[in-house]
Short mmCIF file of C-alpha atoms in Angstrom, two decimals:
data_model
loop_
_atom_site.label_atom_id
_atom_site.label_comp_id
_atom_site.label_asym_id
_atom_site.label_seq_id
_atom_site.Cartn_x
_atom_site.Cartn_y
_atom_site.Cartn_z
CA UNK A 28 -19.57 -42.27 36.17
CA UNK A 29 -18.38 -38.48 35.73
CA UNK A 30 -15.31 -39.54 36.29
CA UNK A 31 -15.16 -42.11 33.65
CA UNK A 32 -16.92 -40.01 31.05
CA UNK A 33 -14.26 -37.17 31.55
CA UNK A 34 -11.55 -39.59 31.23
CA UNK A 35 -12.94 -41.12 27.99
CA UNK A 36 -13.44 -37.76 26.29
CA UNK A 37 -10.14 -36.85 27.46
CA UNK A 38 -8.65 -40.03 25.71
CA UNK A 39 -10.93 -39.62 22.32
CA UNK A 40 -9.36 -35.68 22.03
CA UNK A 41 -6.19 -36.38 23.02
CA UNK A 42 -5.27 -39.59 20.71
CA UNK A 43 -4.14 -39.96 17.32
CA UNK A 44 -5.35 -43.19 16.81
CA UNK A 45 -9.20 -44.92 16.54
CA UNK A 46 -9.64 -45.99 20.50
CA UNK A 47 -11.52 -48.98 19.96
CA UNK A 48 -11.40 -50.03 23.47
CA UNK A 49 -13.54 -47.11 24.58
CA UNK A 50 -16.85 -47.26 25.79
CA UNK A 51 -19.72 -47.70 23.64
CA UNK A 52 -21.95 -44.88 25.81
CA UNK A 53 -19.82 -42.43 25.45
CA UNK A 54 -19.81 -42.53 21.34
CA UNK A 55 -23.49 -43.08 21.56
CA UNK A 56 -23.90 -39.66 23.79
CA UNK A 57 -21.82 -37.90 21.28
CA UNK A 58 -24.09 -39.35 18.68
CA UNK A 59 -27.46 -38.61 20.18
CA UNK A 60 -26.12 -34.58 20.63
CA UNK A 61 -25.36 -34.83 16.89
CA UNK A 62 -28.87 -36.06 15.90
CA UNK A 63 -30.43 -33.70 17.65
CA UNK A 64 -28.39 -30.48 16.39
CA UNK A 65 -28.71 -31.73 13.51
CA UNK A 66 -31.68 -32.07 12.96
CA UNK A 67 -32.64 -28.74 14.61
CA UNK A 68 -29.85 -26.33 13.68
CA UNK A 69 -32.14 -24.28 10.64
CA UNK A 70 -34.92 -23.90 13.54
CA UNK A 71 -33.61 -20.66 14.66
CA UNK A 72 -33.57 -19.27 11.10
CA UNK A 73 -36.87 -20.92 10.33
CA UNK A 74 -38.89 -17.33 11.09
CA UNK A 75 -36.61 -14.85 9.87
CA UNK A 76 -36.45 -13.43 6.51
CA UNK A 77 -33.48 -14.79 4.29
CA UNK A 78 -34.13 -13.42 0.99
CA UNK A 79 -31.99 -16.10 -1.09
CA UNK A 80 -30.16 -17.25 1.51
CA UNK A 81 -26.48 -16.24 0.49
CA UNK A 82 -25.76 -13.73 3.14
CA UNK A 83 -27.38 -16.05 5.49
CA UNK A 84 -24.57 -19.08 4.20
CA UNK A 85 -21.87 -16.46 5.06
CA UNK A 86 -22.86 -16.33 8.85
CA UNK A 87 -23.80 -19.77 8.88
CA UNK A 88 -20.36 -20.90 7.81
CA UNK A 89 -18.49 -17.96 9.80
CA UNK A 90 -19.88 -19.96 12.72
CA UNK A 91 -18.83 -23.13 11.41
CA UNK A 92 -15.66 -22.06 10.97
CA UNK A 93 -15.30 -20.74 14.72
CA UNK A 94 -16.29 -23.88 16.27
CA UNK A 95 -13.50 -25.76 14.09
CA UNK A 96 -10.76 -23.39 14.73
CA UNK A 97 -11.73 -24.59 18.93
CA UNK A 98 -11.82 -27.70 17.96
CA UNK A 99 -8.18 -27.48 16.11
CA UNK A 100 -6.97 -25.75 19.51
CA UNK A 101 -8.27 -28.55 21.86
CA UNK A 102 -6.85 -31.02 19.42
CA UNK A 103 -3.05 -28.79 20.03
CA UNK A 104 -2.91 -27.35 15.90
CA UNK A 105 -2.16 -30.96 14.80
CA UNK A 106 -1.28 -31.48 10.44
CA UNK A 107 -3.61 -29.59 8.37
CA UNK A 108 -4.29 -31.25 5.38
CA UNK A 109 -5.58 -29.57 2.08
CA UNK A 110 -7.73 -32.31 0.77
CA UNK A 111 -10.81 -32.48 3.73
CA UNK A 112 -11.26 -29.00 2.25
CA UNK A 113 -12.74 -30.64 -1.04
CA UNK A 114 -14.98 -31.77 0.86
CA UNK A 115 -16.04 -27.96 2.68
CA UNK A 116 -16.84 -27.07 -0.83
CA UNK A 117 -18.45 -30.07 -1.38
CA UNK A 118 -20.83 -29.08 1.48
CA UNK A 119 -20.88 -25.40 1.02
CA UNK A 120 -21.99 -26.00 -2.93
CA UNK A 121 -25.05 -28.29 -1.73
CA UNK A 122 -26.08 -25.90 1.55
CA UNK A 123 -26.50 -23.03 -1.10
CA UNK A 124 -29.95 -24.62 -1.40
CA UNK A 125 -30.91 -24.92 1.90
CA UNK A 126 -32.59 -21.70 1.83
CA UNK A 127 -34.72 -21.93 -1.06
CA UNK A 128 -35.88 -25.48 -0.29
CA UNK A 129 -36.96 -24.75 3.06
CA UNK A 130 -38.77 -21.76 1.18
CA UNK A 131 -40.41 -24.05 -1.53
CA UNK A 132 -40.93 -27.47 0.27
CA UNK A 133 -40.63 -26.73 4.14
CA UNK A 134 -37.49 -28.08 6.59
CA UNK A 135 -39.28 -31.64 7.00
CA UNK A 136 -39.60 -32.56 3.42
CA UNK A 137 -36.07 -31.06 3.00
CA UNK A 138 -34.24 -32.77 5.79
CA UNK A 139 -35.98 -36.19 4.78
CA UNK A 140 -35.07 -35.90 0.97
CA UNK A 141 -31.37 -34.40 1.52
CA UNK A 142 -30.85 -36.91 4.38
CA UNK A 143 -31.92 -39.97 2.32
CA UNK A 144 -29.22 -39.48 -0.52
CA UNK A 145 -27.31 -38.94 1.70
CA UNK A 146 -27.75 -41.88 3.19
CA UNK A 147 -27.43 -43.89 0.55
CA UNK A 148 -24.34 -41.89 -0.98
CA UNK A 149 -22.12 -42.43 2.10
CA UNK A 150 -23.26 -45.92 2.74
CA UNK A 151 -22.11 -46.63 -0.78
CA UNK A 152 -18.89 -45.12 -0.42
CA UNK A 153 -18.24 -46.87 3.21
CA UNK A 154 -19.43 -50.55 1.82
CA UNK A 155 -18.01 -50.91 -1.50
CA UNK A 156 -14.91 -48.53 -1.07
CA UNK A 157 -15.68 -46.03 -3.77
CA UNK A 158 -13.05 -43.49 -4.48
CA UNK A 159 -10.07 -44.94 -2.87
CA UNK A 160 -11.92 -45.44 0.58
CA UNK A 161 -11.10 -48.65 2.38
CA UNK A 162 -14.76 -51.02 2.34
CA UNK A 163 -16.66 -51.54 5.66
CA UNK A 164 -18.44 -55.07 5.24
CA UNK A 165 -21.43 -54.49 8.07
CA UNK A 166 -22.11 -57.64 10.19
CA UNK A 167 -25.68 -58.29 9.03
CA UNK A 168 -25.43 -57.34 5.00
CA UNK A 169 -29.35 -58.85 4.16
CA UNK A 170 -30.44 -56.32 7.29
CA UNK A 171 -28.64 -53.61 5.78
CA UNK A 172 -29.59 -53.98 2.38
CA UNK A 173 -33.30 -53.63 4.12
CA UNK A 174 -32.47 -50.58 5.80
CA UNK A 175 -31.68 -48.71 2.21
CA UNK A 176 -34.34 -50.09 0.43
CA UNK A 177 -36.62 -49.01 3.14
CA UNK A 178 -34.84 -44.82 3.29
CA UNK A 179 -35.41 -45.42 -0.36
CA UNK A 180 -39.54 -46.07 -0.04
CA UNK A 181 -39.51 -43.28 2.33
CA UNK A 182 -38.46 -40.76 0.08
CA UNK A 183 -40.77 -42.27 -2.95
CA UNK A 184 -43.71 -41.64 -0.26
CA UNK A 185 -42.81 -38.06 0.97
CA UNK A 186 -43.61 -36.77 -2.40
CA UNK A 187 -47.26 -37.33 -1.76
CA UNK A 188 -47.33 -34.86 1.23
CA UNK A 189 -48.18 -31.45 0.88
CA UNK A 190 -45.44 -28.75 1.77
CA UNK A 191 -46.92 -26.17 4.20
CA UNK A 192 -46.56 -22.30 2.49
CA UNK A 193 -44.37 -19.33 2.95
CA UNK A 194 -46.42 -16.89 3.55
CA UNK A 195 -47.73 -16.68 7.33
CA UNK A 196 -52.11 -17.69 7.46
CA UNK A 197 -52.59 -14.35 8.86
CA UNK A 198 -51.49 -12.77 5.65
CA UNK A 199 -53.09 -15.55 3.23
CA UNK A 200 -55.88 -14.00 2.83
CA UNK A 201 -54.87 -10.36 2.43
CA UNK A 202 -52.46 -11.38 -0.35
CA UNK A 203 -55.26 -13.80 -2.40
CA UNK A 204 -58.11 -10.93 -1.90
CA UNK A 205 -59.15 -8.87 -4.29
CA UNK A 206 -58.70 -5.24 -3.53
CA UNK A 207 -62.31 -4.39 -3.65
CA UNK A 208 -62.83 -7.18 -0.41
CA UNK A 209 -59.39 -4.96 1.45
CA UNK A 210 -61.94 -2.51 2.91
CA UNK A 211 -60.30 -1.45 6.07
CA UNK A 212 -57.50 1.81 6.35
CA UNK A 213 -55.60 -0.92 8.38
CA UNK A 214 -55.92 -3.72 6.01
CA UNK A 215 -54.64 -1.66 3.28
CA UNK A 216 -51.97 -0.13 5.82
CA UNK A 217 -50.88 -3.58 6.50
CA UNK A 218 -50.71 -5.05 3.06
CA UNK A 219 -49.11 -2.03 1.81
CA UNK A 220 -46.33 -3.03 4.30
CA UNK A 221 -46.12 -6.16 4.27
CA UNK A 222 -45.87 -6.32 0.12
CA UNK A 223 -43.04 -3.35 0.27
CA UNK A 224 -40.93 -5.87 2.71
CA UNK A 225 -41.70 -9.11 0.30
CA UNK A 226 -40.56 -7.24 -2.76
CA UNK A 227 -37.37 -6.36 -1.31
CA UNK A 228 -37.33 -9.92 -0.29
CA UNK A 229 -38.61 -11.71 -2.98
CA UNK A 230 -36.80 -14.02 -4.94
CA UNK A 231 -36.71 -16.03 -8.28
CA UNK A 232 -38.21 -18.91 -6.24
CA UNK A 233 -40.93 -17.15 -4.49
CA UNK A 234 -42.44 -16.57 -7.74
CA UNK A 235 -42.95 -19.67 -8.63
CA UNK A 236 -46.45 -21.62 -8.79
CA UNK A 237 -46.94 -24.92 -5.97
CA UNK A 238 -46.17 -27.52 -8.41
CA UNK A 239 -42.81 -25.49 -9.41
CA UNK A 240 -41.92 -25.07 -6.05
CA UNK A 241 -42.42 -28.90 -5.26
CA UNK A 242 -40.70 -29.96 -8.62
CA UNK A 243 -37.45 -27.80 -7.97
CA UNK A 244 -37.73 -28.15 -4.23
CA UNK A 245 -37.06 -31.85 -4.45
CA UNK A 246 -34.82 -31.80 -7.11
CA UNK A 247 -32.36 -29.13 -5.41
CA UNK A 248 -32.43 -31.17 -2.06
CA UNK A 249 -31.46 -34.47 -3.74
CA UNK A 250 -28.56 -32.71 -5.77
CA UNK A 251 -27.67 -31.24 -2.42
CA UNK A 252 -27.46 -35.11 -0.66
CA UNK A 253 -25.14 -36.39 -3.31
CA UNK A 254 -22.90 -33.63 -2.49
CA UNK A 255 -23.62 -34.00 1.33
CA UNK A 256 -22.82 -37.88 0.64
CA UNK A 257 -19.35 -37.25 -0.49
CA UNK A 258 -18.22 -34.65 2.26
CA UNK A 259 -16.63 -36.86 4.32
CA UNK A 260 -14.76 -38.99 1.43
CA UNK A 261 -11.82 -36.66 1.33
CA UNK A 262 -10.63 -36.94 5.20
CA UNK A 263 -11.52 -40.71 4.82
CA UNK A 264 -9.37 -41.30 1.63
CA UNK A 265 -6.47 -39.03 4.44
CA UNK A 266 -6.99 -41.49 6.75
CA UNK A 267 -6.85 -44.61 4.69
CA UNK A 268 -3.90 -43.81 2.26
CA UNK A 269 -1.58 -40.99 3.33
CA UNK A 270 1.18 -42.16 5.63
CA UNK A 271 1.07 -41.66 9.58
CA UNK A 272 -2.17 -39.72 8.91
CA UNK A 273 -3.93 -39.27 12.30
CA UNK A 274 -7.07 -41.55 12.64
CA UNK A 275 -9.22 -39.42 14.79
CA UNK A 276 -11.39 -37.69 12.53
CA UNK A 277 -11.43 -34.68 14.81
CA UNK A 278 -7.94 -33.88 13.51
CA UNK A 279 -9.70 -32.88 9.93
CA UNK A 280 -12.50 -30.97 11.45
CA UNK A 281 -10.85 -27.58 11.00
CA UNK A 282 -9.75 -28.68 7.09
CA UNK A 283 -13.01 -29.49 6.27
CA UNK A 284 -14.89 -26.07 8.30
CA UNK A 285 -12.01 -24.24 6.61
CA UNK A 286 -13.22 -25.40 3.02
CA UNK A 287 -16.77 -25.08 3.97
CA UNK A 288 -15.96 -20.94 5.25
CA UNK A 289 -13.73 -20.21 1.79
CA UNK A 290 -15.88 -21.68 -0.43
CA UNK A 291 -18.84 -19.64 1.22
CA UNK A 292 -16.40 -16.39 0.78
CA UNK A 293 -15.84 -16.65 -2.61
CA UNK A 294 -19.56 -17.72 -3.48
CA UNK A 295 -20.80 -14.80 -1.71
CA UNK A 296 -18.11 -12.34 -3.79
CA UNK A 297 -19.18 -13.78 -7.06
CA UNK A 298 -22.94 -13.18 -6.07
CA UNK A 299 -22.06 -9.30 -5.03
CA UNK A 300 -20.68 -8.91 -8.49
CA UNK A 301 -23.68 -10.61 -10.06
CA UNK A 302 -25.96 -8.11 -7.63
CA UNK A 303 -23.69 -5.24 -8.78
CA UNK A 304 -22.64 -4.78 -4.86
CA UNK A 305 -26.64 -5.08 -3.86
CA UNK A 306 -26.88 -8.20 -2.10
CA UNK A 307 -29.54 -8.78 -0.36
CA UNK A 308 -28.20 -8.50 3.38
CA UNK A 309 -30.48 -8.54 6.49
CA UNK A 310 -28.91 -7.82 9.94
CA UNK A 311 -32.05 -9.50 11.81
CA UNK A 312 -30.74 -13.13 10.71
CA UNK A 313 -27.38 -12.94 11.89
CA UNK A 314 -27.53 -14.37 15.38
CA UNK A 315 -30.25 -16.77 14.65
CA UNK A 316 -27.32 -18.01 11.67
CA UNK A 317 -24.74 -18.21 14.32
CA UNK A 318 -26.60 -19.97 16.46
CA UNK A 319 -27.66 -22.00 13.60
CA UNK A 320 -24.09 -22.49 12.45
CA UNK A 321 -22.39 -23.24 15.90
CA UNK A 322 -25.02 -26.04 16.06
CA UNK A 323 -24.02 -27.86 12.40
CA UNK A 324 -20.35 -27.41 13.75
CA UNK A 325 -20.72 -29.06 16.91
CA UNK A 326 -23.17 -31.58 15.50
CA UNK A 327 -20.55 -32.12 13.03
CA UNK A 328 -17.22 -32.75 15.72
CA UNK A 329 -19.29 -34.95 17.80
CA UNK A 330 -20.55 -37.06 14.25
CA UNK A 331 -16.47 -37.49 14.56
CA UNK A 332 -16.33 -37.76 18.43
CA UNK A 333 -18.54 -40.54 18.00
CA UNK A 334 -17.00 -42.20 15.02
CA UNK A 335 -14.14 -42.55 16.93
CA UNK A 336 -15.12 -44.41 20.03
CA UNK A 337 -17.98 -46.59 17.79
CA UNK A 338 -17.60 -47.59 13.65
CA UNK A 339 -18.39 -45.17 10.39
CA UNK A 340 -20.98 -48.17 9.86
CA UNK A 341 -22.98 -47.59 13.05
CA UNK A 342 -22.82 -43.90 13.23
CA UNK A 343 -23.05 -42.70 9.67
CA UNK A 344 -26.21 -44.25 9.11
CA UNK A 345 -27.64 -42.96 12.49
CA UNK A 346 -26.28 -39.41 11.69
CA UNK A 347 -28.08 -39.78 7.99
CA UNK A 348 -31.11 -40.88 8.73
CA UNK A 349 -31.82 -39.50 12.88
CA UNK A 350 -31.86 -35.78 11.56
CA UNK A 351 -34.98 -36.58 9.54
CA UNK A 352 -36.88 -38.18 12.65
CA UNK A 353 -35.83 -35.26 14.49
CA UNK A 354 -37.36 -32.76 11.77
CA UNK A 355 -39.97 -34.70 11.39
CA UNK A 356 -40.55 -34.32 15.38
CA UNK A 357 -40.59 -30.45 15.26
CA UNK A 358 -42.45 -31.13 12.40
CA UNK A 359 -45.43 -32.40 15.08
CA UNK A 360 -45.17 -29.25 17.00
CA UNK A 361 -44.77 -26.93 14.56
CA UNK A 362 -47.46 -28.09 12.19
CA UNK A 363 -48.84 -31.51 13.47
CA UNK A 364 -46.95 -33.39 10.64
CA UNK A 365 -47.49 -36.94 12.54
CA UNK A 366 -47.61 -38.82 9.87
CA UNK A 367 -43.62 -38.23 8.24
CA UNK A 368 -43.10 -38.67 11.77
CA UNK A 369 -44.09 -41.98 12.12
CA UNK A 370 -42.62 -43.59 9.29
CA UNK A 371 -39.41 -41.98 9.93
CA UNK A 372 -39.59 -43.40 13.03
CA UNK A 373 -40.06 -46.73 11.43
CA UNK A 374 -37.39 -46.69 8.70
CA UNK A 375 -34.89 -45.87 10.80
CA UNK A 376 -35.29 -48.99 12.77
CA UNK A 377 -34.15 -50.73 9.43
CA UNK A 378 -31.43 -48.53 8.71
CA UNK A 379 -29.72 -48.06 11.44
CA UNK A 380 -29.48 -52.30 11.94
#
């Protein structure tokens, strides 16, 4: 069984073409490891401060970029072509958000909202052809239909859960208190501290009110999964239309991590000039963002490891939609959130059939 597994990853990296003939396991281990880094790669972050989140980007995508460059290596330096790198900035433009809607409406409600347009962007693109892409008529079309209709319904539901707050319960009731009810040399000590470190920290979005933070929240993470959607449409439009282009998609990894790192660069420039060289920088969130980042990026080559021993119609909507069961999940242990669980659980029985 080793044996065979080594040999069939050895084929998929090697090859230039879509091995059909491989086995089916093999694309569905590479797709389980990319649900589950996906869906857990902001984790590490998830208690460390990140002010607005563009220094944190930089890392993130630094990290990216590494595990792409390994990737191109392994792969032998094949063609690089210019165009997946649309799609890096695609990416890059919509993860600028990240930050502030885990801030305003938690990673769960996030992951599900982002990961639903998513969803339903790519599957678009992949069924009807959109934008020069080659259609992908799925087997059972009434079943599929279901499944979007049903990611759909889950997102129209989510909005009725509450988001769980920034600020740590310990420190709830220091902040809310009046001063006269901070009695203690320690209490003030404490909130003294604790306020110096949020005002350095603090953010437009931290001062807005619940229903702000919901409204924006949502709206920021589904303008982030239409750009998320479209990431991939670049190397597939490669793939279907340029001559003798390579069709294993791990060949347009490193185009696409390389778009994704530039694009970061030259946000993060235009955002020191904005902060008149005062960004907000903090050194504590820089492995936890690598870690974060070599996670996406290996989530991200075995999304193509996968695609090319199974079909972009059975892993894409797996890849879309598992992330948000797997938030949902930490979601349980974190902060008992059973119930998103449950029904993600249930939707993506739908979806992915």
């Amino acid at each position: 069984m080793d044996n065979n597994i080594t040999t069939v990853i050895t084929t998929l990296l090697s090859t230039t073409q879509a091995p059909e003939s491989v086995s089916g396991y093999v694309g569905f281990l590479c797709l389980t490891i990319s649900v589950l880094f996906f869906g857990s790669n902001y984790l590490p972050v998830k208690q460390f401060q990140t002010g607005d989140g563009m220094f944190f980007q930089l890392i993130l995508t630094l990290a990216i970029w590494t595990v792409g460059f390994v990737v191109h290596a392994i792969r032998g330096f094949p063609k690089f072509y210019a165009l997946p790198m649309l799609g890096g900035f695609l990416w890059s433009t919509g993860n600028l958000n990240t930050v502030p809607i885990i801030k305003m409406i938690g990673i769960g409600m996030g992951t599900l909202f982002w990961n639903t347009i998513l969803l339903i962007v790519g599957w678009a693109v992949a069924r009807f052809g959109l934008l020069g892409v080659k259609p992908e008529v799925p087997s059972n079309e009434i079943l599929n239909y279901v499944g979007v209709i049903f990611a759909l319904i889950s997102g129209i539901f989510y909005l009725f859960v509450e988001t769980e707050s920034s600020v740590p319960e310990e420190r709830q009731h220091l902040i809310n208190a009046p001063i006269a009810e901070i009695t203690t040399e320690t209490e003030i000590s404490g909130v003294l501290t604790n306020v110096d470190d949020d005002i350095r920290s603090e953010t437009f979005f931290d001062k807005l009110n619940t229903g702000s933070k919901r409204l924006l929240g949502i709206s920021m993470a589904i303008f982030s999964g239409f750009l998320y959607g479209f990431t991939f449409t670049p190397a597939l439009y490669v793939q279907d239309n340029y001559e003798n282009a390579s069709q294993n998609g791990l060949d347009y990894v490193f185009s696409l991590y390389t778009g994704i790192f530039m694009s970061s660069i030259v946000y993060f420039t235009i955002y020191c000039i904005i902060k008149k060289n005062k960004p907000m920088v903090f050194p504590k969130v820089i492995l936890p963002a690598l870690i974060s980042g070599w996670m996406w990026g290996i989530a991200n080559s075995s999304f193509f490891l996968a695609s090319n021993s199974l079909t972009q119609a059975i892993t894409f909507p797996i890849v879309s939609s598992g992330p948000s069961a797997i938030s949902a999940l930490w979601g349980i242990f974190v902060r008992c959130d059973w119930i998103s669980a449950l029904w993600h659980i249930k939707i993506n029985y739908f979806v992915n059939n």
